[in-house]
CSV table of C-alpha atoms (C1' of nucleotides) in Angstrom, one decimal:
chain,number,residue,atom,x,y,z
A,1,MET,CA,-28.5,-31.8,-7.6
A,2,GLY,CA,-28.0,-29.5,-10.5
A,3,GLN,CA,-26.7,-27.1,-8.0
A,4,ILE,CA,-23.2,-26.6,-9.3
A,5,THR,CA,-24.2,-26.1,-12.9
A,6,GLU,CA,-26.0,-22.9,-12.0
A,7,PHE,CA,-22.7,-21.5,-10.8
A,8,PRO,CA,-21.1,-18.9,-13.1
A,9,PHE,CA,-17.8,-20.6,-12.6
A,10,ALA,CA,-18.9,-24.1,-13.6
A,11,PRO,CA,-17.4,-25.1,-17.0
A,12,ALA,CA,-19.9,-26.3,-19.6
A,13,ASN,CA,-19.8,-30.0,-20.6
A,14,LYS,CA,-19.6,-30.3,-24.3
A,15,CYS,CA,-21.1,-33.8,-24.3
A,16,ARG,CA,-18.0,-35.3,-25.6
A,17,GLY,CA,-15.5,-37.3,-23.6
A,18,ARG,CA,-15.9,-38.5,-20.0
A,19,GLN,CA,-18.8,-37.3,-18.0
A,20,ARG,CA,-18.5,-35.4,-14.8
A,21,SER,CA,-18.5,-37.7,-11.8
A,22,VAL,CA,-21.6,-37.2,-9.8
A,23,GLU,CA,-20.2,-39.2,-6.9
A,24,ALA,CA,-17.2,-37.0,-6.7
A,25,GLU,CA,-19.3,-33.9,-6.4
A,26,ALA,CA,-21.5,-35.4,-3.8
A,27,SER,CA,-18.5,-36.8,-1.9
A,28,VAL,CA,-16.9,-33.4,-1.8
A,29,LEU,CA,-19.9,-31.7,-0.4
A,30,LYS,CA,-20.5,-34.5,2.1
A,31,ALA,CA,-16.9,-34.4,3.3
A,32,THR,CA,-17.0,-30.6,3.5
A,33,LEU,CA,-20.1,-30.7,5.7
A,34,TYR,CA,-18.5,-33.3,7.9
A,35,LEU,CA,-15.5,-31.2,8.4
A,36,LEU,CA,-17.5,-28.0,8.9
A,37,GLU,CA,-19.4,-29.6,11.7
A,38,ARG,CA,-16.2,-30.1,13.5
A,39,LYS,CA,-13.9,-27.2,12.6
A,40,SER,CA,-14.2,-23.6,11.5
A,41,LEU,CA,-14.1,-22.6,7.9
A,42,ARG,CA,-10.7,-21.1,8.4
A,43,GLU,CA,-9.3,-24.2,9.9
A,44,ILE,CA,-10.3,-26.5,7.1
A,45,THR,CA,-8.0,-26.9,4.2
A,46,THR,CA,-8.7,-27.9,0.6
A,47,GLU,CA,-6.4,-30.8,1.0
A,48,ALA,CA,-8.4,-32.1,4.0
A,49,ILE,CA,-11.6,-32.0,2.0
A,50,ALA,CA,-9.9,-33.8,-0.9
A,51,GLN,CA,-8.5,-36.4,1.3
A,52,ARG,CA,-11.7,-37.1,3.2
A,53,ALA,CA,-13.8,-37.1,0.0
A,54,GLY,CA,-11.4,-39.5,-1.6
A,55,VAL,CA,-10.9,-37.1,-4.5
A,56,SER,CA,-8.0,-35.4,-6.0
A,57,LYS,CA,-7.4,-31.8,-5.0
A,58,THR,CA,-7.1,-31.0,-8.7
A,59,THR,CA,-10.7,-32.1,-9.2
A,60,ILE,CA,-11.9,-29.7,-6.5
A,61,TYR,CA,-10.2,-26.8,-8.1
A,62,LYS,CA,-11.6,-27.8,-11.4
A,63,TRP,CA,-15.2,-27.2,-10.3
A,64,TRP,CA,-14.9,-24.7,-7.5
A,65,PRO,CA,-12.7,-21.6,-7.5
A,66,ASN,CA,-11.7,-22.0,-3.8
A,67,LYS,CA,-12.5,-23.6,-0.5
A,68,ASN,CA,-15.0,-21.0,0.6
A,69,LEU,CA,-17.2,-21.6,-2.4
A,70,VAL,CA,-17.1,-25.3,-1.8
A,71,ALA,CA,-18.3,-24.6,1.7
A,72,LEU,CA,-21.0,-22.3,0.6
A,73,ASP,CA,-22.2,-24.9,-1.9
A,74,ALA,CA,-22.2,-27.5,0.8
A,75,TYR,CA,-24.0,-25.2,3.2
A,76,LEU,CA,-26.8,-24.4,0.7
A,77,SER,CA,-27.2,-28.0,-0.2
A,78,SER,CA,-27.8,-29.0,3.4
A,79,MET,CA,-29.9,-26.0,4.4
A,80,THR,CA,-33.1,-26.7,2.6
A,81,ALA,CA,-35.8,-26.4,5.2
A,82,ARG,CA,-33.7,-26.6,8.3
A,83,VAL,CA,-35.3,-23.6,9.8
A,84,VAL,CA,-39.0,-23.1,10.4
A,85,MET,CA,-41.3,-20.7,8.6
A,86,PRO,CA,-44.3,-20.7,10.8
A,87,ASP,CA,-47.8,-19.6,10.0
A,88,THR,CA,-49.7,-19.4,13.3
A,89,GLY,CA,-52.2,-16.7,12.3
A,90,SER,CA,-50.3,-14.1,14.4
A,91,ALA,CA,-47.4,-12.2,12.9
A,92,PHE,CA,-46.0,-11.7,16.4
A,93,LYS,CA,-46.0,-15.4,17.1
A,94,ASP,CA,-44.6,-16.2,13.7
A,95,PHE,CA,-41.7,-13.9,14.0
A,96,THR,CA,-41.0,-15.0,17.6
A,97,LEU,CA,-40.9,-18.6,16.6
A,98,GLN,CA,-38.9,-17.9,13.5
A,99,LEU,CA,-36.3,-15.8,15.4
A,100,ARG,CA,-36.0,-18.4,18.1
A,101,SER,CA,-35.5,-21.1,15.5
A,102,VAL,CA,-33.0,-19.2,13.5
A,103,THR,CA,-31.1,-18.2,16.6
A,104,SER,CA,-30.8,-21.7,17.9
A,105,PHE,CA,-29.7,-22.9,14.6
A,106,TYR,CA,-27.0,-20.2,14.4
A,107,LYS,CA,-25.7,-21.4,17.7
A,108,SER,CA,-25.1,-24.9,16.3
A,109,PRO,CA,-21.8,-25.8,14.7
A,110,LEU,CA,-23.2,-25.7,11.2
A,111,GLY,CA,-25.2,-22.6,11.9
A,112,ARG,CA,-21.9,-20.8,12.9
A,113,LEU,CA,-21.1,-21.0,9.3
A,114,PHE,CA,-23.5,-18.1,8.8
A,115,GLY,CA,-21.1,-15.8,10.6
A,116,GLN,CA,-18.1,-17.3,9.0
A,117,PHE,CA,-19.4,-16.6,5.5
A,118,ILE,CA,-20.1,-13.1,6.4
A,119,ALA,CA,-16.6,-13.0,7.9
A,120,GLU,CA,-14.9,-14.2,4.7
A,121,GLY,CA,-17.1,-11.8,2.8
A,122,GLN,CA,-15.5,-8.9,4.5
A,123,SER,CA,-12.4,-9.4,2.4
A,124,ASP,CA,-13.9,-11.3,-0.5
A,125,PRO,CA,-16.8,-9.4,-2.2
A,126,ALA,CA,-17.5,-12.3,-4.5
A,127,ILE,CA,-18.4,-14.7,-1.7
A,128,LEU,CA,-20.4,-12.1,0.1
A,129,SER,CA,-22.4,-11.4,-3.0
A,130,LEU,CA,-23.0,-15.0,-3.7
A,131,PHE,CA,-24.0,-15.5,0.0
A,132,ARG,CA,-26.6,-12.7,-0.4
A,133,GLU,CA,-28.0,-14.0,-3.7
A,134,ARG,CA,-28.2,-17.6,-2.9
A,135,PHE,CA,-28.9,-17.6,0.8
A,136,LEU,CA,-29.8,-14.4,2.4
A,137,TYR,CA,-32.3,-13.2,-0.1
A,138,ALA,CA,-34.1,-16.5,-0.2
A,139,ARG,CA,-34.5,-16.3,3.6
A,140,ARG,CA,-35.7,-12.8,3.5
A,141,ASP,CA,-38.2,-13.5,0.8
A,142,ALA,CA,-39.7,-16.2,2.9
A,143,ALA,CA,-39.7,-13.9,6.0
A,144,ARG,CA,-41.3,-11.2,3.9
A,145,VAL,CA,-44.3,-13.4,3.5
A,146,MET,CA,-44.8,-13.5,7.2
A,147,TRP,CA,-44.6,-9.7,7.2
A,148,GLN,CA,-47.1,-9.5,4.4
A,149,ARG,CA,-49.6,-11.6,6.2
A,150,GLY,CA,-49.2,-9.4,9.3
A,151,VAL,CA,-49.9,-6.3,7.2
A,152,MET,CA,-53.0,-7.8,5.6
A,153,ARG,CA,-54.3,-8.9,9.0
A,154,GLY,CA,-53.9,-5.4,10.3
A,155,GLU,CA,-51.2,-6.4,12.8
A,156,ILE,CA,-48.3,-4.5,11.3
A,157,ARG,CA,-48.1,-0.9,10.2
A,158,LYS,CA,-48.0,-1.0,6.4
A,159,GLU,CA,-46.2,2.3,6.1
A,160,ILE,CA,-43.0,0.8,7.3
A,161,ASP,CA,-40.7,-0.6,4.7
A,162,SER,CA,-40.5,-4.4,4.8
A,163,GLU,CA,-36.7,-4.2,4.6
A,164,ILE,CA,-36.6,-2.2,7.7
A,165,VAL,CA,-39.0,-4.5,9.5
A,166,LEU,CA,-36.9,-7.5,8.6
A,167,ASP,CA,-33.7,-5.9,9.7
A,168,LEU,CA,-35.2,-4.8,13.0
A,169,ILE,CA,-36.3,-8.3,13.8
A,170,TYR,CA,-33.2,-10.2,12.7
A,171,GLY,CA,-30.4,-7.7,12.8
A,172,PRO,CA,-30.1,-7.4,16.6
A,173,MET,CA,-29.7,-11.2,17.1
A,174,ILE,CA,-27.3,-11.5,14.3
A,175,PHE,CA,-25.3,-8.6,15.8
A,176,ARG,CA,-25.2,-10.6,19.1
A,177,LEU,CA,-24.2,-13.7,17.3
A,178,LEU,CA,-21.3,-12.1,15.5
A,179,THR,CA,-19.8,-10.2,18.4
A,180,GLY,CA,-20.9,-12.4,21.2
A,181,HIS,CA,-21.7,-9.4,23.4
A,182,GLY,CA,-25.2,-10.5,24.3
A,183,SER,CA,-27.4,-13.4,25.2
A,184,LEU,CA,-28.8,-15.7,22.5
A,185,ALA,CA,-31.3,-17.4,24.8
A,186,GLU,CA,-34.8,-18.2,23.7
A,187,ASP,CA,-36.3,-15.6,26.0
A,188,ASP,CA,-34.4,-12.9,24.2
A,189,SER,CA,-35.9,-13.8,20.9
A,190,GLU,CA,-39.4,-13.2,22.3
A,191,ALA,CA,-38.4,-10.1,24.2
A,192,MET,CA,-36.9,-8.6,21.0
A,193,VAL,CA,-39.8,-9.3,18.8
A,194,ALA,CA,-42.1,-7.9,21.5
A,195,ALA,CA,-40.0,-4.7,21.7
A,196,VAL,CA,-40.0,-4.4,17.9
A,197,PHE,CA,-43.8,-4.7,17.8
A,198,ALA,CA,-44.6,-2.4,20.7
A,199,GLY,CA,-41.8,0.1,20.2
A,200,ILE,CA,-39.4,1.4,22.8
A,201,GLY,CA,-41.1,4.8,23.0
A,202,LEU,CA,-43.7,5.5,25.7
A,203,PRO,CA,-47.2,5.6,24.2
A,204,GLY,CA,-47.7,9.1,25.7
A,205,TYR,CA,-44.6,10.5,24.2
A,206,LYS,CA,-45.3,11.4,20.6
A,207,GLU,CA,-42.2,13.0,19.1
A,208,ALA,CA,-41.2,9.8,17.3
A,209,LYS,CA,-43.3,9.8,14.2
A,210,VAL,CA,-42.7,7.2,11.5
A,211,PRO,CA,-41.8,9.0,8.3
A,212,THR,CA,-43.1,7.4,5.1
A,213,PRO,CA,-39.9,5.8,3.7
A,214,ARG,CA,-38.8,6.3,0.1
A,215,ARG,CA,-38.9,3.0,-1.7
A,216,ARG,CA,-35.5,1.6,-2.4
A,217,GLN,CA,-33.8,-1.3,-4.1
A,218,LYS,CA,-36.8,-3.4,-5.1
A,219,LYS,CA,-35.8,-7.0,-5.6
A,220,SER,CA,-37.5,-9.1,-8.2
B,1,MET,CA,-0.3,6.6,25.4
B,2,GLY,CA,0.1,4.0,28.0
B,3,GLN,CA,-2.1,2.0,25.8
B,4,ILE,CA,0.1,-0.9,25.1
B,5,THR,CA,1.2,-1.4,28.7
B,6,GLU,CA,-2.4,-2.3,29.6
B,7,PHE,CA,-2.2,-5.3,27.2
B,8,PRO,CA,-1.9,-8.7,28.8
B,9,PHE,CA,0.7,-9.6,26.3
B,10,ALA,CA,3.0,-6.7,26.9
B,11,PRO,CA,6.2,-7.8,28.7
B,12,ALA,CA,7.1,-5.8,31.7
B,13,ASN,CA,10.1,-3.5,31.6
B,14,LYS,CA,12.3,-4.3,34.5
B,15,CYS,CA,14.0,-0.9,34.4
B,16,ARG,CA,17.3,-2.4,33.5
B,17,GLY,CA,18.8,-2.1,30.1
B,18,ARG,CA,17.7,-0.1,27.1
B,19,GLN,CA,14.3,1.5,27.3
B,20,ARG,CA,11.5,0.7,24.9
B,21,SER,CA,11.5,2.9,21.9
B,22,VAL,CA,8.5,5.2,22.0
B,23,GLU,CA,9.0,6.3,18.4
B,24,ALA,CA,9.0,2.7,17.2
B,25,GLU,CA,5.6,2.1,18.8
B,26,ALA,CA,4.1,5.3,17.4
B,27,SER,CA,5.6,4.7,14.1
B,28,VAL,CA,4.2,1.2,13.9
B,29,LEU,CA,0.7,2.4,14.8
B,30,LYS,CA,0.9,5.2,12.3
B,31,ALA,CA,2.1,3.0,9.5
B,32,THR,CA,-0.6,0.5,10.3
B,33,LEU,CA,-3.3,3.2,10.1
B,34,TYR,CA,-1.9,4.4,6.9
B,35,LEU,CA,-2.1,1.0,5.3
B,36,LEU,CA,-5.5,0.2,6.8
B,37,GLU,CA,-6.9,3.3,5.1
B,38,ARG,CA,-5.9,1.8,1.8
B,39,LYS,CA,-6.1,-1.9,2.1
B,40,SER,CA,-8.2,-4.4,4.0
B,41,LEU,CA,-6.9,-6.0,7.1
B,42,ARG,CA,-6.5,-9.3,5.4
B,43,GLU,CA,-4.4,-7.8,2.6
B,44,ILE,CA,-1.9,-6.1,4.9
B,45,THR,CA,1.1,-8.1,6.0
B,46,THR,CA,3.3,-7.7,9.0
B,47,GLU,CA,6.2,-7.1,6.8
B,48,ALA,CA,4.5,-4.2,5.0
B,49,ILE,CA,3.9,-2.6,8.4
B,50,ALA,CA,7.4,-3.1,9.5
B,51,GLN,CA,8.8,-1.7,6.2
B,52,ARG,CA,6.6,1.3,6.2
B,53,ALA,CA,7.2,2.0,9.9
B,54,GLY,CA,11.0,1.7,9.4
B,55,VAL,CA,11.1,-0.9,12.1
B,56,SER,CA,12.2,-4.4,12.2
B,57,LYS,CA,9.6,-7.1,12.0
B,58,THR,CA,11.1,-8.7,15.0
B,59,THR,CA,10.3,-5.6,17.0
B,60,ILE,CA,6.6,-5.8,16.1
B,61,TYR,CA,6.4,-9.4,17.2
B,62,LYS,CA,8.1,-8.5,20.4
B,63,TRP,CA,5.3,-6.2,21.4
B,64,TRP,CA,2.2,-7.6,19.6
B,65,PRO,CA,1.2,-11.2,19.2
B,66,ASN,CA,0.1,-10.7,15.6
B,67,LYS,CA,-1.0,-8.3,13.0
B,68,ASN,CA,-4.6,-8.2,14.0
B,69,LEU,CA,-3.8,-6.9,17.4
B,70,VAL,CA,-1.5,-4.3,16.0
B,71,ALA,CA,-4.4,-3.2,13.9
B,72,LEU,CA,-6.9,-3.2,16.8
B,73,ASP,CA,-4.4,-1.1,18.8
B,74,ALA,CA,-4.0,1.3,16.0
B,75,TYR,CA,-7.8,1.5,15.5
B,76,LEU,CA,-8.4,2.2,19.2
B,77,SER,CA,-5.7,4.9,19.3
B,78,SER,CA,-7.3,6.7,16.4
B,79,MET,CA,-10.9,6.3,17.4
B,80,THR,CA,-11.0,8.5,20.5
B,81,ALA,CA,-14.0,10.7,19.8
B,82,ARG,CA,-14.4,10.3,16.1
B,83,VAL,CA,-18.1,9.6,16.5
B,84,VAL,CA,-20.6,11.9,18.1
B,85,MET,CA,-22.4,11.3,21.3
B,86,PRO,CA,-25.2,13.9,21.1
B,87,ASP,CA,-27.3,15.3,23.9
B,88,THR,CA,-30.1,17.3,22.3
B,89,GLY,CA,-32.7,16.8,25.0
B,90,SER,CA,-34.6,14.3,22.9
B,91,ALA,CA,-33.6,10.6,23.0
B,92,PHE,CA,-35.1,10.1,19.6
B,93,LYS,CA,-32.9,12.8,18.1
B,94,ASP,CA,-29.9,11.7,20.0
B,95,PHE,CA,-30.2,8.1,18.7
B,96,THR,CA,-30.9,9.3,15.2
B,97,LEU,CA,-27.9,11.5,15.1
B,98,GLN,CA,-25.7,8.9,16.7
B,99,LEU,CA,-26.8,6.1,14.3
B,100,ARG,CA,-26.3,8.4,11.4
B,101,SER,CA,-22.8,9.3,12.6
B,102,VAL,CA,-21.8,5.8,13.3
B,103,THR,CA,-23.1,4.5,10.0
B,104,SER,CA,-21.4,7.1,8.0
B,105,PHE,CA,-18.1,6.4,9.8
B,106,TYR,CA,-18.5,2.7,9.2
B,107,LYS,CA,-18.8,3.3,5.5
B,108,SER,CA,-15.4,5.0,5.5
B,109,PRO,CA,-12.2,3.0,4.9
B,110,LEU,CA,-11.2,3.1,8.5
B,111,GLY,CA,-14.7,2.4,9.6
B,112,ARG,CA,-14.8,-0.7,7.6
B,113,LEU,CA,-12.3,-2.1,10.1
B,114,PHE,CA,-15.2,-2.5,12.4
B,115,GLY,CA,-16.5,-5.3,10.2
B,116,GLN,CA,-13.1,-6.7,9.6
B,117,PHE,CA,-12.4,-7.1,13.3
B,118,ILE,CA,-15.7,-9.0,13.7
B,119,ALA,CA,-14.7,-11.0,10.7
B,120,GLU,CA,-11.3,-12.0,12.2
B,121,GLY,CA,-13.1,-12.6,15.5
B,122,GLN,CA,-15.1,-15.4,14.0
B,123,SER,CA,-12.1,-17.6,13.8
B,124,ASP,CA,-10.1,-16.0,16.6
B,125,PRO,CA,-11.9,-15.7,20.0
B,126,ALA,CA,-9.1,-13.8,21.5
B,127,ILE,CA,-9.4,-10.8,19.1
B,128,LEU,CA,-13.2,-10.9,19.3
B,129,SER,CA,-13.0,-10.7,23.1
B,130,LEU,CA,-10.5,-7.9,23.1
B,131,PHE,CA,-12.6,-6.1,20.5
B,132,ARG,CA,-15.6,-6.3,22.8
B,133,GLU,CA,-13.8,-5.3,25.9
B,134,ARG,CA,-11.8,-2.4,24.5
B,135,PHE,CA,-14.1,-1.1,21.8
B,136,LEU,CA,-17.7,-2.3,21.8
B,137,TYR,CA,-18.4,-2.0,25.5
B,138,ALA,CA,-17.0,1.5,25.7
B,139,ARG,CA,-19.3,2.5,22.8
B,140,ARG,CA,-22.3,0.8,24.4
B,141,ASP,CA,-21.7,2.4,27.8
B,142,ALA,CA,-21.7,5.8,26.2
B,143,ALA,CA,-24.9,4.9,24.3
B,144,ARG,CA,-26.5,3.6,27.4
B,145,VAL,CA,-26.3,7.1,28.8
B,146,MET,CA,-28.5,8.4,26.0
B,147,TRP,CA,-30.9,5.6,26.8
B,148,GLN,CA,-30.9,6.5,30.5
B,149,ARG,CA,-31.6,10.1,29.8
B,150,GLY,CA,-34.5,9.0,27.6
B,151,VAL,CA,-35.9,6.8,30.3
B,152,MET,CA,-35.6,9.6,32.9
B,153,ARG,CA,-37.4,12.1,30.7
B,154,GLY,CA,-40.2,9.6,30.1
B,155,GLU,CA,-39.5,9.1,26.5
B,156,ILE,CA,-38.5,5.5,26.6
B,157,ARG,CA,-40.2,2.6,28.3
B,158,LYS,CA,-38.1,1.7,31.3
B,159,GLU,CA,-39.3,-1.9,31.4
B,160,ILE,CA,-37.3,-2.8,28.3
B,161,ASP,CA,-33.8,-3.9,29.0
B,162,SER,CA,-31.2,-1.5,27.8
B,163,GLU,CA,-29.2,-4.2,26.1
B,164,ILE,CA,-32.2,-4.9,23.9
B,165,VAL,CA,-32.8,-1.3,23.2
B,166,LEU,CA,-29.2,-0.8,22.1
B,167,ASP,CA,-29.2,-3.9,19.9
B,168,LEU,CA,-32.5,-2.9,18.3
B,169,ILE,CA,-31.0,0.5,17.4
B,170,TYR,CA,-27.6,-0.5,16.2
B,171,GLY,CA,-28.0,-4.1,15.2
B,172,PRO,CA,-29.9,-3.6,12.0
B,173,MET,CA,-27.5,-1.1,10.5
B,174,ILE,CA,-24.5,-3.3,11.5
B,175,PHE,CA,-26.2,-6.2,9.9
B,176,ARG,CA,-26.6,-4.2,6.7
B,177,LEU,CA,-23.1,-3.1,6.9
B,178,LEU,CA,-21.7,-6.6,7.2
B,179,THR,CA,-23.8,-8.3,4.6
B,180,GLY,CA,-24.3,-5.4,2.2
B,181,HIS,CA,-27.9,-6.3,1.6
B,182,GLY,CA,-29.4,-3.0,2.5
B,183,SER,CA,-29.0,0.7,2.2
B,184,LEU,CA,-26.8,2.6,4.5
B,185,ALA,CA,-28.1,6.1,3.6
B,186,GLU,CA,-28.8,8.8,6.1
B,187,ASP,CA,-32.5,8.5,5.7
B,188,ASP,CA,-32.4,4.9,6.8
B,189,SER,CA,-30.9,5.8,10.1
B,190,GLU,CA,-33.8,8.1,10.9
B,191,ALA,CA,-36.4,5.6,9.6
B,192,MET,CA,-35.0,2.8,11.7
B,193,VAL,CA,-34.8,4.8,14.9
B,194,ALA,CA,-38.3,6.0,14.2
B,195,ALA,CA,-39.6,2.5,13.7
B,196,VAL,CA,-37.8,1.3,16.9
B,197,PHE,CA,-39.4,4.1,18.9
B,198,ALA,CA,-42.9,3.7,17.5
B,199,GLY,CA,-42.9,0.0,17.0
B,200,ILE,CA,-44.0,-1.9,14.0
B,201,GLY,CA,-47.3,-3.1,15.5
B,202,LEU,CA,-50.4,-1.2,14.8
B,203,PRO,CA,-51.6,0.8,17.9
B,204,GLY,CA,-55.0,-0.9,17.8
B,205,TYR,CA,-53.5,-4.4,17.7
B,206,LYS,CA,-52.6,-5.4,21.2
B,207,GLU,CA,-51.3,-8.9,21.2
B,208,ALA,CA,-47.7,-7.8,21.4
B,209,LYS,CA,-47.1,-7.1,25.0
B,210,VAL,CA,-43.7,-6.4,26.2
B,211,PRO,CA,-42.8,-9.0,28.9
B,212,THR,CA,-40.6,-7.8,31.8
B,213,PRO,CA,-37.2,-9.2,30.9
B,214,ARG,CA,-35.2,-11.2,33.3
B,215,ARG,CA,-32.0,-9.4,34.1
B,216,ARG,CA,-28.9,-11.0,32.6
B,217,GLN,CA,-25.2,-10.5,32.4
B,218,LYS,CA,-24.8,-7.3,34.2
B,219,LYS,CA,-21.6,-5.5,33.2
B,220,SER,CA,-19.6,-3.6,35.8
C,1,DT,C1',-12.1,-47.7,-32.2
C,2,DT,C1',-11.2,-43.1,-31.6
C,3,DC,C1',-11.1,-39.2,-29.2
C,4,DC,C1',-11.9,-35.9,-25.7
C,5,DA,C1',-12.6,-34.5,-21.2
C,6,DA,C1',-12.8,-35.8,-16.7
C,7,DC,C1',-10.1,-38.0,-13.1
C,8,DT,C1',-5.5,-39.2,-10.3
C,9,DG,C1',-1.1,-38.2,-8.1
C,10,DT,C1',3.0,-35.8,-7.5
C,11,DA,C1',5.6,-31.9,-7.6
C,12,DC,C1',6.2,-27.2,-7.1
C,13,DA,C1',6.2,-22.0,-7.0
C,14,DC,C1',4.4,-18.6,-4.1
C,15,DC,C1',3.3,-16.2,0.0
C,16,DG,C1',2.6,-14.9,4.7
C,17,DC,C1',3.5,-16.2,9.5
C,18,DG,C1',6.2,-16.5,13.3
C,19,DT,C1',10.9,-17.7,15.2
C,20,DA,C1',15.9,-18.1,15.5
C,21,DC,C1',20.2,-16.3,15.6
C,22,DA,C1',23.9,-13.1,15.4
C,23,DG,C1',24.9,-8.8,15.8
C,24,DG,C1',24.6,-3.6,17.4
C,25,DT,C1',22.7,0.0,20.8
C,26,DT,C1',21.4,2.3,25.1
C,27,DA,C1',20.1,2.4,29.5
C,28,DT,C1',21.0,1.2,34.7
C,29,DC,C1',23.8,-0.7,38.4
C,30,DG,C1',27.9,-1.6,41.0
D,1,DC,C1',34.1,2.8,33.9
D,2,DG,C1',32.9,-1.7,33.0
D,3,DA,C1',29.3,-5.1,33.4
D,4,DT,C1',24.9,-6.3,32.5
D,5,DA,C1',20.3,-6.4,30.7
D,6,DA,C1',17.0,-5.4,27.7
D,7,DC,C1',16.1,-3.2,23.7
D,8,DC,C1',16.8,-2.8,18.6
D,9,DT,C1',18.3,-4.6,13.6
D,10,DG,C1',18.8,-7.7,9.6
D,11,DT,C1',18.8,-12.0,7.6
D,12,DA,C1',17.5,-16.5,7.2
D,13,DC,C1',14.5,-20.2,7.7
D,14,DG,C1',10.9,-23.8,8.8
D,15,DC,C1',6.0,-24.3,8.4
D,16,DG,C1',1.7,-24.6,6.3
D,17,DG,C1',-1.8,-23.5,2.9
D,18,DT,C1',-2.9,-22.0,-1.9
D,19,DG,C1',-3.5,-22.8,-6.4
D,20,DT,C1',-1.2,-24.6,-10.8
D,21,DA,C1',1.5,-27.7,-13.9
D,22,DC,C1',2.2,-31.8,-15.8
D,23,DA,C1',2.1,-36.6,-16.9
D,24,DG,C1',-0.6,-40.4,-16.9
D,25,DT,C1',-5.1,-43.1,-16.5
D,26,DT,C1',-10.1,-43.9,-17.1
D,27,DG,C1',-14.6,-43.8,-19.2
D,28,DG,C1',-18.4,-42.4,-22.2
D,29,DA,C1',-20.0,-40.6,-26.6
D,30,DA,C1',-19.4,-40.4,-31.6
DNA sequence: TTCCAACTGTACACCGCGTACAGGTTATCG
DNA sequence: CGATAACCTGTACGCGGTGTACAGTTGGAA
C-alpha cells in the first residue's frame, strides 16, 4: 500500500470530494498479475485488465500513464522477498545460491517480466529508468551487502569495484535469459560464480593485472 | 547479396515471369538503415520504409514477413566486419580490444539495434531465434577463436567451458547496455576483462574451486 | 445539504499492421 | 508473336489497441 502515491504521475488528493477507491487499485494490480502470469506484457491490453479487474478503463488511465507502468507497479508489489538473499558465511556460497534463485525465478512466467520490462525500456526511457530506480537498484543494494561481507572476510579482492563484481556475477545469466543462447540450469549458476571467483586466467600466466578502477557514479 | 534467398520465408522464383527487382530489395534495405540510424525500431513504420525506398508497401510484405525482419536483414547486411576481431598474441589484449570495440559500437545509433532486436525477441520467439542464428552465433564463433588461441597458449584455463567464458566477458557489458545502470566507458571494458581473467577471489582464499562443467548443447 | 472528485460506460479519433484487389510491367515459353 | 506467369504499383480497407472526451452517477468531507 501507499505504493502509487509515491509515483510522480499520481495526482494529489485534495481531501475534498470522493476518496480514491482502494479496492479499485488493488483489483487492478491483482488482475494485472493474473494476466501477466498467463500472457506476455505485449499481449495484454489495458481493456483486458480493466475488464478482469471490474474497473473502468478510464479509471486505470486516471492513475497510471499506460499499461507498462501498471505492470511494473504490479510486479513490484508482488516481488517483495520472492528471491533469497542468503548469508551462509561464505561469499561464494551466497552468490551461488542467489544466482541460482534469481535464475530459477526469471525462468518462471512472472520472472519473465524482468526481460519484458527491459525490452519495453529499449523504446521507452521512462519505464527503463523507473525499472532501474524501483527494482534493479534495490536488488543490487542487497547484493552489494553480500559482496561487502565477502570483502571484509577476506574472500573477495577489495580493489575491484563492486559494480563490476555484481555485473560479472549477474550479467552473464541475464544475457542468457534475454537471448536464449545458453543454458539456465542450476549447475551453470554454480559454474559461473566459480569461474568469476577463480578467474579464467591460468595462475601461472600473469599478464592480466587488475587495474585499480576509478570510482564512478556513486549511488546514495 | 543472396542474403534474402536463404530466408525460410522467401518464395522461390520459378524462373517464369518477371524477375525480382534487385534495386527494390537494395533500396528497401538502404532506406531501412537510413531510418534506423535516426529512429528506434519501434518508431519506424513499414509505410515509412516503403515511402523512403520508393517502393510499394505490398512489395515489402511480399518478401519480408514484417518490419522487424526487414530491419534484421538490413542490420546483418551492414554489419559485415564492423567490429574488430583482434589477434595480438595475448588473449587478454584480444578480449579487451574486442569488448571495447563492441561496446563502442553498441553505443552508436545502429549499434543500439542490438538491444532492440533482443527487446522485440522477448515477445516474438521467431525474431529472437533468427537473431541468434544469423547474428549472435556468428559473433560467438569468432570470439571462440580468440578463446581457443588463449587456451593453446596457456593463458586461459582449459577446464572452463568456452560458453561460460564468452558470457562472462560479454554478458556484463550487454547487461549494462540494456538496462543503462552502469558505465559503458572504455576503461570499464579493460577493467572487466581484467577481473574476469584474474578472478574476484583473493588468491589466498581457496574455497572457490572451478568444477569441471558437464558439456552441454554443442553447436555445430 | 452542498460540492467536488472519483467512478462508470460509451463513443471515438488515431495509428500502425497486414491483406485485398485492380491494375500495369517484364520476363520466359510455345 | 502471343500467352502466361510472376513481379511491381496504388489505393482501400478491416482489425485491434491506444488514449481521450463526454455525460452521467456515486460517495465522502465540509
